[in-house]
Short mmCIF file of C-alpha atoms in Angstrom, two decimals:
data_model
loop_
_atom_site.label_atom_id
_atom_site.label_comp_id
_atom_site.label_asym_id
_atom_site.label_seq_id
_atom_site.Cartn_x
_atom_site.Cartn_y
_atom_site.Cartn_z
CA MET A 120 -19.56 -7.38 13.51
CA LEU A 121 -19.23 -4.04 13.52
CA LEU A 122 -18.13 -2.36 17.24
CA ALA A 123 -19.80 1.41 17.37
CA GLY A 124 -20.20 1.65 20.99
CA GLY A 125 -17.54 3.63 22.41
CA GLN A 126 -17.89 7.01 24.14
CA GLY A 127 -14.42 8.66 22.46
CA SER A 128 -13.63 10.53 25.53
CA ARG A 129 -10.30 11.86 24.24
CA LEU A 130 -12.30 14.00 21.73
CA GLY A 131 -13.86 15.63 24.59
CA VAL A 132 -16.48 18.01 23.60
CA LEU A 133 -16.57 16.40 20.20
CA THR A 134 -18.31 13.27 21.39
CA SER A 135 -20.35 14.70 24.27
CA GLN A 136 -23.56 14.39 22.61
CA VAL A 137 -22.81 11.65 19.97
CA ALA A 138 -20.72 8.45 20.23
CA LYS A 139 -17.54 8.43 18.39
CA PRO A 140 -18.54 6.87 15.12
CA ALA A 141 -21.03 9.22 14.53
CA VAL A 142 -18.63 12.23 14.40
CA SER A 143 -18.52 14.57 11.69
CA PHE A 144 -15.71 13.51 8.98
CA GLY A 145 -14.19 15.08 5.87
CA GLY A 146 -17.04 17.55 5.41
CA LYS A 147 -19.75 14.94 3.92
CA TYR A 148 -19.11 12.19 5.91
CA ARG A 149 -19.39 10.70 9.11
CA ILE A 150 -16.33 8.20 10.49
CA ILE A 151 -18.21 5.17 11.21
CA ASP A 152 -18.48 5.58 6.58
CA PHE A 153 -15.57 4.38 6.07
CA VAL A 154 -15.94 0.74 7.78
CA LEU A 155 -19.09 0.38 6.42
CA SER A 156 -18.03 1.49 2.86
CA ASN A 157 -14.59 -1.26 3.33
CA CYS A 158 -17.89 -4.26 4.13
CA ALA A 159 -19.73 -3.11 1.39
CA ASN A 160 -16.73 -3.16 -1.46
CA SER A 161 -15.33 -6.24 0.32
CA GLY A 162 -18.72 -8.19 -0.46
CA ILE A 163 -20.02 -8.51 2.98
CA SER A 164 -23.78 -8.33 3.52
CA SER A 165 -24.53 -8.91 7.25
CA VAL A 166 -23.19 -6.23 9.49
CA GLY A 167 -24.11 -6.52 13.07
CA VAL A 168 -23.59 -2.88 14.54
CA LEU A 169 -23.03 -2.90 18.57
CA THR A 170 -23.21 0.31 20.11
CA GLN A 171 -23.78 1.82 23.68
CA TYR A 172 -22.88 5.53 24.67
CA ARG A 173 -25.40 8.06 23.25
CA PRO A 174 -26.47 5.96 20.04
CA TYR A 175 -29.59 8.17 19.05
CA LEU A 176 -27.81 9.80 16.46
CA LEU A 177 -25.89 6.83 14.93
CA HIS A 178 -28.74 4.60 15.17
CA GLU A 179 -31.16 7.58 12.72
CA TYR A 180 -28.12 7.35 10.27
CA LEU A 181 -27.52 3.92 10.03
CA GLY A 182 -30.94 3.37 8.79
CA THR A 183 -31.75 0.46 7.12
CA GLY A 184 -27.87 0.14 5.27
CA GLU A 185 -29.27 1.07 1.88
CA ALA A 186 -26.78 4.19 2.09
CA TRP A 187 -23.98 1.51 1.77
CA ASN A 188 -26.16 -1.21 0.04
CA LEU A 189 -26.05 -3.00 3.05
CA ASP A 190 -30.02 -3.59 2.92
CA GLU A 191 -30.36 -7.09 1.27
CA ARG A 192 -33.16 -9.49 2.63
CA GLY A 193 -31.49 -12.03 4.69
CA GLY A 194 -28.94 -9.61 5.28
CA GLY A 195 -28.29 -6.24 5.64
CA VAL A 196 -27.50 -3.68 8.39
CA ALA A 197 -28.97 -5.10 12.38
CA ILE A 198 -28.15 -2.70 15.35
CA LEU A 199 -27.20 -4.45 18.85
CA PRO A 200 -27.53 -2.83 21.46
CA PRO A 201 -27.18 -4.13 25.22
CA TYR A 202 -30.21 -5.70 25.97
CA ALA A 203 -31.74 -7.25 29.33
CA THR A 204 -32.80 -10.75 29.52
CA GLN A 205 -34.55 -12.94 32.49
CA THR A 206 -31.07 -13.47 34.57
CA GLY A 207 -30.44 -9.53 33.89
CA GLY A 208 -28.62 -7.07 31.78
CA SER A 209 -25.35 -4.97 31.62
CA TRP A 210 -23.36 -2.93 29.74
CA TYR A 211 -20.63 -4.18 27.59
CA ALA A 212 -17.96 -5.35 29.87
CA GLY A 213 -15.17 -5.07 26.81
CA THR A 214 -14.55 -5.86 23.51
CA ALA A 215 -14.93 -9.38 23.69
CA ASP A 216 -18.10 -9.33 26.06
CA ALA A 217 -20.13 -7.23 23.04
CA ILE A 218 -19.45 -10.06 21.14
CA THR A 219 -20.60 -12.66 23.55
CA GLN A 220 -23.45 -11.01 24.61
CA ASN A 221 -24.77 -11.13 20.86
CA LEU A 222 -23.86 -14.46 20.26
CA GLY A 223 -27.20 -14.78 19.96
CA TYR A 224 -27.28 -12.83 16.88
CA LEU A 225 -24.21 -14.91 15.53
CA GLU A 226 -25.47 -18.10 15.23
CA MET A 227 -28.39 -17.02 13.62
CA GLN A 228 -26.36 -16.05 10.57
CA ASP A 229 -24.52 -19.34 10.72
CA PRO A 230 -21.41 -18.09 9.43
CA GLU A 231 -18.05 -20.03 9.24
CA TYR A 232 -16.08 -17.07 9.54
CA VAL A 233 -16.53 -13.54 11.64
CA LEU A 234 -15.10 -10.40 11.03
CA ILE A 235 -14.43 -7.98 14.05
CA LEU A 236 -14.03 -4.61 13.26
CA SER A 237 -13.84 -1.34 14.82
CA GLY A 238 -16.32 2.29 14.03
CA ASP A 239 -13.80 4.54 14.68
CA GLN A 240 -10.70 4.00 11.97
CA LEU A 241 -10.09 5.82 8.94
CA TYR A 242 -8.71 3.27 5.92
CA ARG A 243 -9.60 1.57 3.20
CA MET A 244 -9.41 -2.73 3.04
CA ASP A 245 -10.52 -4.98 1.09
CA TYR A 246 -11.48 -7.44 3.64
CA GLU A 247 -11.47 -10.50 0.82
CA ASP A 248 -7.86 -10.61 1.22
CA MET A 249 -7.70 -10.76 4.03
CA LEU A 250 -9.99 -13.49 4.09
CA ALA A 251 -7.62 -15.38 1.48
CA THR A 252 -4.84 -14.98 3.93
CA HIS A 253 -7.03 -16.83 6.61
CA LYS A 254 -8.66 -19.43 4.55
CA ALA A 255 -4.72 -19.90 3.20
CA ASN A 256 -2.88 -20.37 6.48
CA ASN A 257 -5.83 -22.59 8.39
CA ALA A 258 -5.91 -19.86 10.68
CA ASP A 259 -8.24 -20.16 13.92
CA LEU A 260 -7.57 -16.17 13.98
CA THR A 261 -5.56 -13.97 11.70
CA VAL A 262 -5.22 -10.19 12.91
CA ALA A 263 -4.35 -7.35 11.06
CA VAL A 264 -1.28 -5.53 11.37
CA MET A 265 0.63 -2.63 10.41
CA PRO A 266 4.17 -1.73 11.29
CA VAL A 267 4.39 2.25 13.12
CA PRO A 268 7.11 3.82 14.55
CA TRP A 269 9.36 1.92 16.96
CA GLU A 270 8.95 5.36 19.15
CA ASP A 271 5.37 4.44 18.88
CA ALA A 272 5.14 0.68 19.17
CA PRO A 273 4.51 1.07 23.20
CA ARG A 274 1.13 2.50 22.67
CA PHE A 275 -0.37 -0.42 20.54
CA GLY A 276 -0.49 -4.17 21.28
CA ILE A 277 2.68 -5.65 19.59
CA MET A 278 2.25 -8.86 17.80
CA ASN A 279 5.87 -11.01 17.64
CA CYS A 280 5.66 -13.42 14.99
CA ARG A 281 7.56 -15.93 12.88
CA GLU A 282 8.91 -15.75 9.96
CA ASP A 283 5.59 -17.52 8.13
CA GLY A 284 3.92 -14.49 9.47
CA SER A 285 2.37 -17.06 12.47
CA ILE A 286 2.05 -15.10 16.46
CA GLU A 287 4.08 -16.41 18.32
CA GLU A 288 3.63 -13.66 21.60
CA PHE A 289 1.45 -10.85 22.20
CA GLU A 290 2.60 -7.89 23.94
CA GLU A 291 -0.02 -5.19 25.33
CA LYS A 292 1.23 -1.73 25.31
CA PRO A 293 5.05 -3.02 26.42
CA LYS A 294 7.39 -0.78 27.52
CA GLU A 295 10.62 -1.94 25.32
CA PRO A 296 8.92 -3.90 21.87
CA LYS A 297 10.61 -6.82 20.25
CA SER A 298 8.50 -5.75 16.93
CA ASN A 299 6.94 -2.77 15.78
CA LEU A 300 3.85 -4.76 14.10
CA ALA A 301 1.09 -3.10 15.79
CA SER A 302 -2.69 -4.94 16.22
CA MET A 303 -5.27 -2.73 13.97
CA GLY A 304 -7.97 -4.20 16.43
CA ILE A 305 -9.09 -6.14 13.33
CA TYR A 306 -9.77 -9.89 13.15
CA ILE A 307 -10.62 -12.45 11.08
CA PHE A 308 -12.41 -16.04 13.63
CA THR A 309 -13.21 -19.39 12.41
CA ALA A 310 -16.75 -19.34 13.58
CA ASP A 311 -16.73 -22.15 16.08
CA VAL A 312 -13.39 -20.98 17.50
CA LEU A 313 -14.58 -17.41 18.60
CA PHE A 314 -17.70 -19.03 20.20
CA LYS A 315 -15.45 -21.25 22.07
CA ALA A 316 -13.51 -18.58 23.63
CA LEU A 317 -16.08 -16.55 24.24
CA ARG A 318 -18.35 -19.16 26.52
CA GLU A 319 -15.07 -19.89 28.16
CA ASP A 320 -13.82 -16.42 28.52
CA ALA A 321 -17.70 -15.19 30.03
CA GLU A 322 -17.18 -17.70 32.93
CA LYS A 323 -13.65 -16.49 33.73
CA GLU A 324 -13.52 -14.50 37.32
CA GLY A 325 -11.21 -11.56 36.94
CA SER A 326 -11.07 -11.51 32.85
CA SER A 327 -11.66 -7.89 31.40
CA HIS A 328 -13.42 -9.52 28.87
CA ASP A 329 -10.88 -8.16 25.74
CA PHE A 330 -9.78 -9.14 22.64
CA GLY A 331 -6.34 -8.02 23.24
CA GLY A 332 -6.03 -8.69 26.81
CA ASP A 333 -7.81 -12.13 27.20
CA ILE A 334 -9.01 -13.69 23.89
CA ILE A 335 -5.90 -13.50 22.14
CA PRO A 336 -3.65 -14.56 25.16
CA GLY A 337 -5.79 -17.27 25.62
CA LEU A 338 -5.43 -18.30 22.37
CA LEU A 339 -2.03 -18.39 21.82
CA ALA A 340 -1.87 -20.44 24.80
CA GLU A 341 -3.80 -23.16 24.23
CA GLY A 342 -1.54 -23.23 21.04
CA LYS A 343 -4.31 -22.46 18.31
CA ARG A 344 -3.19 -21.59 14.77
CA LEU A 345 -3.06 -17.21 14.87
CA TYR A 346 -1.60 -15.59 11.91
CA THR A 347 -1.19 -11.65 11.08
CA TYR A 348 -2.27 -9.84 8.11
CA GLN A 349 0.06 -6.97 6.95
CA PHE A 350 -1.70 -3.62 5.89
CA LYS A 351 0.35 -1.08 4.60
CA ALA A 352 -1.93 1.19 2.94
CA TYR A 353 -3.38 4.33 4.73
CA TRP A 354 -4.52 4.22 8.11
CA ARG A 355 -5.46 6.34 11.10
CA ASP A 356 -7.12 6.20 14.71
CA VAL A 357 -8.72 9.34 15.02
CA GLY A 358 -8.85 8.87 19.17
CA THR A 359 -7.57 12.31 20.14
CA VAL A 360 -8.37 15.86 18.83
CA ALA A 361 -4.70 16.21 17.82
CA SER A 362 -5.00 12.80 15.61
CA PHE A 363 -8.64 14.03 14.21
CA HIS A 364 -7.85 16.83 13.02
CA GLU A 365 -4.42 15.79 11.50
CA ALA A 366 -6.48 13.13 9.69
CA ASN A 367 -8.83 15.69 8.46
CA MET A 368 -6.30 18.04 7.09
CA GLU A 369 -4.56 15.10 5.05
CA LEU A 370 -7.59 15.02 3.12
CA LEU A 371 -6.70 18.36 1.44
CA GLY A 372 -4.20 18.99 -1.27
CA SER A 373 -3.44 18.31 -5.00
CA ASP A 374 -1.99 15.03 -3.64
CA PRO A 375 -4.01 14.08 -0.02
CA ALA A 376 -2.39 11.20 2.35
CA PHE A 377 -6.11 9.31 1.71
CA ASP A 378 -8.18 9.58 -1.36
CA LEU A 379 -11.65 10.05 -0.56
CA TYR A 380 -12.94 10.22 -4.37
CA ALA A 381 -11.27 6.26 -5.26
CA GLN A 382 -13.84 5.04 -8.13
CA ASP A 383 -12.75 1.42 -7.47
CA ALA A 384 -13.91 1.42 -3.99
CA PRO A 385 -15.87 4.15 -3.15
CA ILE A 386 -16.57 5.79 0.20
CA MET A 387 -20.62 6.17 0.93
CA SER A 388 -22.77 8.33 2.93
CA ASN A 389 -26.13 9.11 4.63
CA SER A 390 -25.67 12.51 4.48
CA SER A 391 -29.11 14.15 3.51
CA THR A 392 -29.08 15.91 -0.15
CA ARG A 393 -28.47 19.93 -0.25
CA PRO A 394 -28.43 22.18 -2.50
CA PRO A 395 -25.26 23.11 -3.50
CA ALA A 396 -22.90 25.53 -2.12
CA PHE A 397 -23.10 29.21 -2.68
CA ILE A 398 -20.00 31.44 -2.47
CA GLY A 399 -20.73 34.95 -2.11
CA PRO A 400 -19.25 37.71 -4.68
CA LYS A 401 -16.84 38.35 -2.21
CA GLY A 402 -16.19 34.78 -0.59
CA SER A 403 -12.85 32.96 -1.64
CA VAL A 404 -11.94 29.29 -1.09
CA ASP A 405 -8.61 27.68 -1.05
CA ASP A 406 -7.46 24.40 -0.33
CA SER A 407 -10.64 23.01 1.08
CA LEU A 408 -13.94 20.51 0.94
CA VAL A 409 -16.84 22.24 1.18
CA ASP A 410 -20.23 19.97 1.58
CA ASN A 411 -22.92 20.93 0.00
CA GLY A 412 -26.05 23.42 1.73
CA CYS A 413 -22.89 26.06 2.61
CA THR A 414 -23.10 29.70 2.26
CA ILE A 415 -19.68 31.41 1.68
CA LEU A 416 -19.34 34.93 2.02
CA GLY A 417 -15.71 35.13 3.97
CA GLN A 418 -12.66 33.50 3.04
CA VAL A 419 -11.99 29.94 3.80
CA GLU A 420 -8.10 28.39 3.33
CA HIS A 421 -6.96 25.05 3.58
CA SER A 422 -9.88 23.70 5.97
CA VAL A 423 -12.86 21.09 5.80
CA ILE A 424 -16.37 22.21 5.93
CA SER A 425 -19.87 20.41 6.46
CA ALA A 426 -23.02 20.83 5.31
CA ASP A 427 -25.12 23.58 6.27
CA VAL A 428 -22.53 25.62 7.25
CA PHE A 429 -22.28 29.33 6.80
CA VAL A 430 -19.63 31.94 7.25
CA GLY A 431 -20.12 35.35 6.80
CA LYS A 432 -19.00 38.95 5.25
CA ASN A 433 -15.15 39.42 5.88
CA ALA A 434 -14.73 36.46 7.98
CA ILE A 435 -11.86 34.18 8.21
CA VAL A 436 -11.41 30.53 8.86
CA LYS A 437 -8.46 28.67 8.48
CA ASP A 438 -6.78 25.10 9.59
CA SER A 439 -10.10 23.90 10.50
CA ILE A 440 -13.06 21.64 10.88
CA LEU A 441 -16.88 22.78 10.73
CA PHE A 442 -19.03 20.35 11.56
CA PRO A 443 -23.00 20.48 9.72
CA GLY A 444 -24.46 24.06 10.71
CA ALA A 445 -21.77 25.56 12.80
CA ARG A 446 -21.78 29.24 11.78
CA VAL A 447 -18.73 31.55 11.75
CA GLU A 448 -20.47 35.19 11.51
CA GLU A 449 -19.36 38.33 10.00
CA GLY A 450 -15.82 39.38 11.10
CA ALA A 451 -15.30 36.28 12.95
CA VAL A 452 -11.84 34.52 12.73
CA VAL A 453 -11.52 30.63 13.04
CA ILE A 454 -7.99 29.40 13.07
CA ASN A 455 -6.42 25.80 13.76
CA ALA A 456 -10.16 24.89 15.44
CA ILE A 457 -12.97 22.18 15.16
CA MET A 458 -16.80 23.70 15.63
CA ALA A 459 -19.23 20.79 16.31
CA GLU A 460 -22.58 20.42 15.07
CA ARG A 461 -24.87 24.24 14.96
CA SER A 462 -21.98 26.12 17.28
CA VAL A 463 -21.52 29.62 16.34
CA VAL A 464 -18.52 32.27 16.56
CA GLU A 465 -19.82 35.68 16.43
CA ALA A 466 -19.71 38.52 14.98
CA GLY A 467 -16.00 39.91 15.62
CA ALA A 468 -15.21 37.11 17.89
CA THR A 469 -11.67 35.05 17.27
CA PHE A 470 -11.49 31.23 18.00
CA GLY A 471 -8.47 29.43 17.82
CA ALA A 472 -4.54 30.32 17.31
CA SER A 473 -1.90 28.85 14.85
CA ASP A 474 0.75 28.86 17.32
CA LYS A 475 -1.40 26.75 19.94
CA ASP A 476 -3.01 23.96 20.10
CA THR A 477 -6.04 22.82 18.39
CA VAL A 478 -8.97 24.05 20.17
CA THR A 479 -12.77 22.55 19.80
CA LEU A 480 -16.35 23.51 20.56
CA GLY A 481 -19.07 21.66 21.09
CA ASP A 482 -22.34 20.86 20.20
CA ASP A 483 -24.47 24.38 19.86
CA ALA A 484 -21.83 26.33 22.30
CA VAL A 485 -21.32 30.36 21.30
CA VAL A 486 -18.40 32.29 21.81
CA LYS A 487 -18.75 35.60 21.60
CA LYS A 488 -16.63 38.49 21.05
CA GLY A 489 -14.54 38.94 24.25
CA ASP A 490 -15.06 35.02 25.17
CA GLU A 491 -11.16 34.25 23.35
#
């Protein structure tokens, strides 16, 4: 069950028109591609995608799931928006409520185990390995965790564990953490335990209907078998403009922090096929990712350039991320910036600067000369 309904308000104008999981990433991809690819590479054939905020582009992009080999008969991708019943309907009130509202779908699948994921994280994981750990521990719930710097621990849900990896205590954003093992928001539940916990939580007055705030503490109080699965590879929550920009920049260089090209666990995408990128006679590209359909007549350095981007003559793009269809016209300068889909920096204009925070330009927005 893939939670993909978040607004991602901390990304500002980048999510003003689309849900966070549908935001362009890494030139060719959208954020949701990474978790869907993990599912496909882990042998998962049935994925329920829970959508809510501005879901239209995301629904269109998911299609039948064929791009991720998730279109099997009797399985595949199921899009699960909030819906009305005879007793009414409402938006998802929290992460747990989102799953509760789709218990009917889950019961139709009749699973032994349920994997719950977030649609807005960048990482590569074999969920089969996590499931093997869950089974070996005879666990009711297994939570994926990873060590974070101690100074960052107060920003996370922290798991305090015994030597065997069982969870002794859960602290939500503690001021003085006892551990630096942070929850990644990735859970494997034994199905009957999950169903019972969700139904009981739905009846509790005052519950926030959240996995971290309600379900996990409740299971601990009941004495259920909760364990951790330690993940030590690359993982990023791209929830802020700064972390989003940093994660894109980490794709560059001769030894990138995250390998987009790993053959044993490929990252798949539903991006449309476009003609090859064209680099003009005076155009130059250095240490950058450039997707198909681009026209580069100026200079591009240490940047991530999505499909159908245009960079005009004598224009400069540096340390930036350009979403599909963005235009940097002749003589314009774009530095340390993120340009959303179809946005334009007109001829001679400057957008961004190397000595300031990353700036963002929303979908279809225009920067004219003199606006900077």
